[in-house]
């Protein structure tokens, strides 16, 4: 089982609130990722990081921002939540140069914005 | 356009029966293909990973096949159990980037009835 953690697991919050979704991994992986997944749909990459102080936007445009100050920590922030942000957010990590870039996923955060 | 298509979208089988899930992809240049199992409300967990030169890979009751010429893969589940109820996601990686970009299918929702 992968050592990658996400908190909170579930979050219901009102429109306009600022939220931070936490993601941490204890495997020492350099690469980390954030995906967004709606029910019955594929995962979409919204942010990724090659290592400390590296952050990049993914394929799906997102109003969220990320930071990577420590190797093990990759939080995602929404400055002003909206109902359109309701979704499941999955964090993943992989080792630099790992065979075939195996990605390990966290359990996800189910976000509901009312 | 790089795409991954899965069929069927959903499947219901009785406990103890076998089933086969299909995946077609157009991702190029191809690096590897993975099958993930995602339980409801959880992150995906890797079942198998195959590179271009591998045409079959087993993991317990799960057997994946790959035909790189026709760009098709299948996941065969033998003697299904109730715990096999989950979404099975086909994921293809390209080797055109250092990120090892992943392309996700929408998954096949498998339900195993007693």
Short mmCIF file of C-alpha atoms in Angstrom, two decimals:
data_model
loop_
_atom_site.label_atom_id
_atom_site.label_comp_id
_atom_site.label_asym_id
_atom_site.label_seq_id
_atom_site.Cartn_x
_atom_site.Cartn_y
_atom_site.Cartn_z
CA UNK A 1 0.00 0.00 0.00
CA UNK A 2 1.33 3.42 -1.00
CA UNK A 3 2.27 5.92 1.72
CA UNK A 4 0.44 8.92 0.36
CA UNK A 5 -2.12 10.76 2.41
CA UNK A 6 -4.83 13.32 1.74
CA UNK A 7 -6.84 15.41 4.15
CA UNK A 8 -9.63 16.08 4.56
CA UNK A 9 -11.29 13.05 2.96
CA UNK A 10 -14.60 14.90 2.67
CA UNK A 11 -15.29 18.64 2.73
CA UNK A 12 -18.53 20.57 2.40
CA UNK A 13 -18.02 24.31 2.25
CA UNK A 14 -19.91 27.44 1.23
CA UNK A 15 -19.26 29.56 -1.84
CA UNK A 16 -16.50 32.11 -1.49
CA UNK A 17 -14.52 30.29 1.19
CA UNK A 18 -10.79 29.69 0.88
CA UNK A 19 -9.77 26.04 1.17
CA UNK A 20 -6.56 24.06 1.15
CA UNK A 21 -6.44 20.37 0.32
CA UNK A 22 -3.48 18.64 1.89
CA UNK A 23 -1.36 15.93 0.29
CA UNK A 24 1.74 14.34 1.75
CA UNK A 25 3.85 11.31 0.90
CA UNK A 26 6.55 9.54 2.86
CA UNK A 27 8.20 7.73 -0.05
CA UNK A 28 10.63 10.51 -0.91
CA UNK A 29 9.17 10.85 -4.40
CA UNK A 30 10.24 13.86 -6.43
CA UNK A 31 7.22 14.05 -8.73
CA UNK A 32 3.77 14.85 -7.42
CA UNK A 33 0.45 15.41 -9.18
CA UNK A 34 -3.07 16.66 -8.61
CA UNK A 35 -5.96 15.19 -10.58
CA UNK A 36 -9.62 16.14 -10.72
CA UNK A 37 -12.24 13.45 -11.26
CA UNK A 38 -15.98 13.83 -11.72
CA UNK A 39 -18.29 10.78 -11.27
CA UNK A 40 -18.05 8.36 -14.18
CA UNK A 41 -15.41 10.48 -15.90
CA UNK A 42 -11.69 10.14 -16.47
CA UNK A 43 -9.04 11.71 -14.28
CA UNK A 44 -7.74 15.06 -15.50
CA UNK A 45 -4.32 16.39 -14.55
CA UNK A 46 -4.59 19.90 -13.10
CA UNK A 47 -1.14 20.44 -11.50
CA UNK A 48 2.19 18.68 -11.22
CA UNK A 49 5.60 19.19 -9.72
CA UNK A 50 9.04 17.81 -10.60
CA UNK A 51 10.42 18.63 -7.17
CA UNK A 52 10.85 21.37 -4.57
CA UNK A 53 9.98 24.84 -5.90
CA UNK A 54 8.68 23.35 -9.16
CA UNK A 55 5.00 23.64 -10.07
CA UNK A 56 3.32 23.36 -13.46
CA UNK A 57 -0.24 23.53 -14.75
CA UNK A 58 -1.71 20.35 -16.18
CA UNK A 59 -4.01 19.62 -19.08
CA UNK A 60 -7.22 20.82 -17.43
CA UNK A 61 -7.48 24.49 -16.62
CA UNK A 62 -8.06 25.02 -12.91
CA UNK A 63 -8.51 28.06 -10.72
CA UNK A 64 -6.61 26.31 -7.95
CA UNK A 65 -2.96 26.91 -7.10
CA UNK A 66 -0.31 24.62 -5.65
CA UNK A 67 3.00 24.96 -3.85
CA UNK A 68 5.95 22.63 -3.28
CA UNK A 69 8.12 23.92 -0.44
CA UNK A 70 8.99 20.47 0.87
CA UNK A 71 9.49 17.24 -1.05
CA UNK A 72 6.82 15.39 0.90
CA UNK A 73 4.12 18.06 0.82
CA UNK A 74 2.03 19.30 -2.15
CA UNK A 75 -1.02 21.31 -1.01
CA UNK A 76 -3.72 22.61 -3.35
CA UNK A 77 -5.50 25.88 -2.60
CA UNK A 78 -8.74 27.41 -3.85
CA UNK A 79 -8.89 31.11 -2.94
CA UNK A 80 -12.66 31.39 -3.45
CA UNK A 81 -14.61 28.16 -3.77
CA UNK A 82 -17.52 27.94 -6.22
CA UNK A 83 -20.09 25.20 -6.88
CA UNK A 84 -18.26 24.43 -10.15
CA UNK A 85 -15.31 23.28 -8.02
CA UNK A 86 -17.36 20.40 -6.63
CA UNK A 87 -15.43 17.26 -7.55
CA UNK A 88 -13.05 14.60 -6.29
CA UNK A 89 -9.42 15.65 -6.06
CA UNK A 90 -6.73 12.97 -6.19
CA UNK A 91 -3.07 13.44 -5.33
CA UNK A 92 -0.37 11.13 -6.68
CA UNK A 93 3.40 10.78 -6.60
CA UNK A 94 6.12 8.96 -8.49
CA UNK A 95 9.86 8.52 -8.13
CA UNK A 96 12.22 10.38 -10.44
CA UNK A 97 13.45 7.96 -13.05
CA UNK A 98 11.20 5.18 -11.72
CA UNK A 99 10.51 2.39 -14.17
CA UNK A 100 7.60 3.35 -16.32
CA UNK A 101 6.73 6.27 -14.04
CA UNK A 102 4.53 4.25 -11.69
CA UNK A 103 2.20 6.68 -9.95
CA UNK A 104 0.82 6.03 -6.49
CA UNK A 105 -2.48 7.65 -5.59
CA UNK A 106 -3.85 8.97 -2.35
CA UNK A 107 -7.42 8.20 -1.22
CA UNK A 108 -8.79 11.47 -2.56
CA UNK A 109 -10.72 14.45 -1.19
CA UNK A 110 -14.39 14.73 -2.06
CA UNK A 111 -15.17 18.45 -2.21
CA UNK A 112 -18.70 19.83 -2.25
CA UNK A 113 -19.23 23.58 -2.58
CA UNK A 114 -22.74 24.76 -1.73
CA UNK B 1 -5.45 13.23 -30.39
CA UNK B 2 -4.34 10.86 -27.63
CA UNK B 3 -7.35 8.97 -26.32
CA UNK B 4 -8.22 5.92 -24.28
CA UNK B 5 -11.62 4.27 -24.77
CA UNK B 6 -13.00 1.55 -22.52
CA UNK B 7 -15.88 -0.85 -22.89
CA UNK B 8 -18.29 -1.74 -21.58
CA UNK B 9 -19.12 1.32 -19.50
CA UNK B 10 -20.64 -0.90 -16.82
CA UNK B 11 -20.96 -4.62 -16.20
CA UNK B 12 -22.84 -6.79 -13.74
CA UNK B 13 -21.80 -10.39 -13.15
CA UNK B 14 -22.50 -13.08 -10.60
CA UNK B 15 -19.92 -14.08 -8.04
CA UNK B 16 -17.62 -16.81 -9.32
CA UNK B 17 -18.03 -15.89 -13.00
CA UNK B 18 -15.29 -14.60 -15.29
CA UNK B 19 -15.34 -11.35 -17.22
CA UNK B 20 -13.24 -9.40 -19.70
CA UNK B 21 -12.89 -5.64 -19.94
CA UNK B 22 -11.67 -3.89 -23.08
CA UNK B 23 -9.44 -0.89 -23.73
CA UNK B 24 -8.56 0.77 -27.06
CA UNK B 25 -6.07 3.60 -27.27
CA UNK B 26 -4.58 6.03 -29.76
CA UNK B 27 -1.72 7.32 -27.57
CA UNK B 28 1.51 7.77 -29.45
CA UNK B 29 4.39 7.31 -28.96
CA UNK B 30 3.40 4.48 -26.65
CA UNK B 31 5.35 3.79 -23.48
CA UNK B 32 3.26 1.51 -21.32
CA UNK B 33 -0.28 0.53 -20.41
CA UNK B 34 -1.62 0.04 -16.92
CA UNK B 35 -4.81 -1.22 -15.42
CA UNK B 36 -5.94 0.36 -12.17
CA UNK B 37 -8.68 -0.67 -9.76
CA UNK B 38 -10.56 2.15 -8.07
CA UNK B 39 -12.91 1.38 -5.22
CA UNK B 40 -15.69 3.87 -4.61
CA UNK B 41 -14.37 6.93 -2.80
CA UNK B 42 -10.76 5.76 -3.01
CA UNK B 43 -7.73 6.45 -5.18
CA UNK B 44 -6.76 4.10 -8.03
CA UNK B 45 -4.49 1.16 -7.21
CA UNK B 46 -2.25 -0.36 -9.88
CA UNK B 47 -3.03 -3.94 -10.96
CA UNK B 48 -0.69 -4.48 -13.91
CA UNK B 49 1.69 -2.52 -16.10
CA UNK B 50 2.88 -3.61 -19.55
CA UNK B 51 5.44 -2.18 -21.90
CA UNK B 52 5.54 -2.49 -25.68
CA UNK B 53 7.30 -5.85 -25.64
CA UNK B 54 4.95 -7.51 -23.13
CA UNK B 55 1.70 -9.02 -24.36
CA UNK B 56 0.40 -10.54 -21.15
CA UNK B 57 0.79 -9.89 -17.43
CA UNK B 58 -0.93 -11.57 -14.50
CA UNK B 59 -1.62 -10.47 -10.95
CA UNK B 60 -3.50 -13.17 -9.10
CA UNK B 61 -6.95 -13.52 -10.65
CA UNK B 62 -6.30 -10.54 -12.96
CA UNK B 63 -4.70 -11.12 -16.37
CA UNK B 64 -4.03 -8.25 -18.75
CA UNK B 65 -3.20 -8.60 -22.43
CA UNK B 66 -1.76 -6.08 -24.82
CA UNK B 67 -1.71 -5.98 -28.62
CA UNK B 68 0.48 -3.01 -29.46
CA UNK B 69 -0.15 -3.45 -33.19
CA UNK B 70 -3.91 -3.00 -32.91
CA UNK B 71 -3.58 -0.76 -29.82
CA UNK B 72 -5.91 -2.88 -27.76
CA UNK B 73 -5.76 -4.28 -24.26
CA UNK B 74 -8.02 -6.43 -22.17
CA UNK B 75 -8.31 -7.23 -18.49
CA UNK B 76 -9.63 -10.68 -17.65
CA UNK B 77 -10.93 -11.37 -14.15
CA UNK B 78 -11.23 -15.01 -13.16
CA UNK B 79 -13.59 -16.41 -10.51
CA UNK B 80 -14.93 -13.01 -9.53
CA UNK B 81 -15.45 -12.07 -5.90
CA UNK B 82 -17.68 -9.47 -4.28
CA UNK B 83 -14.57 -7.41 -3.51
CA UNK B 84 -13.91 -7.09 -7.24
CA UNK B 85 -16.78 -4.60 -7.43
CA UNK B 86 -15.01 -1.39 -8.45
CA UNK B 87 -14.14 0.79 -11.41
CA UNK B 88 -11.34 -0.58 -13.60
CA UNK B 89 -9.37 2.12 -15.37
CA UNK B 90 -7.09 1.69 -18.37
CA UNK B 91 -4.21 4.18 -18.38
CA UNK B 92 -1.71 4.69 -21.19
CA UNK B 93 1.57 6.54 -20.87
CA UNK B 94 3.45 8.21 -23.69
CA UNK B 95 7.22 8.39 -23.90
CA UNK B 96 7.24 11.77 -25.55
CA UNK B 97 7.80 13.73 -22.36
CA UNK B 98 9.95 13.51 -19.25
CA UNK B 99 6.77 13.73 -17.18
CA UNK B 100 5.51 10.40 -18.45
CA UNK B 101 2.10 11.85 -19.17
CA UNK B 102 -0.79 9.50 -18.40
CA UNK B 103 -3.97 9.26 -20.44
CA UNK B 104 -6.93 7.85 -18.54
CA UNK B 105 -9.99 5.99 -19.75
CA UNK B 106 -13.33 6.61 -18.07
CA UNK B 107 -13.30 3.17 -16.54
CA UNK B 108 -15.59 0.16 -16.54
CA UNK B 109 -17.82 -0.01 -13.47
CA UNK B 110 -17.94 -3.68 -12.45
CA UNK B 111 -20.55 -4.93 -10.00
CA UNK B 112 -20.34 -8.47 -8.67
CA UNK B 113 -23.57 -9.87 -7.22
CA UNK B 114 -23.74 -12.77 -4.78
#
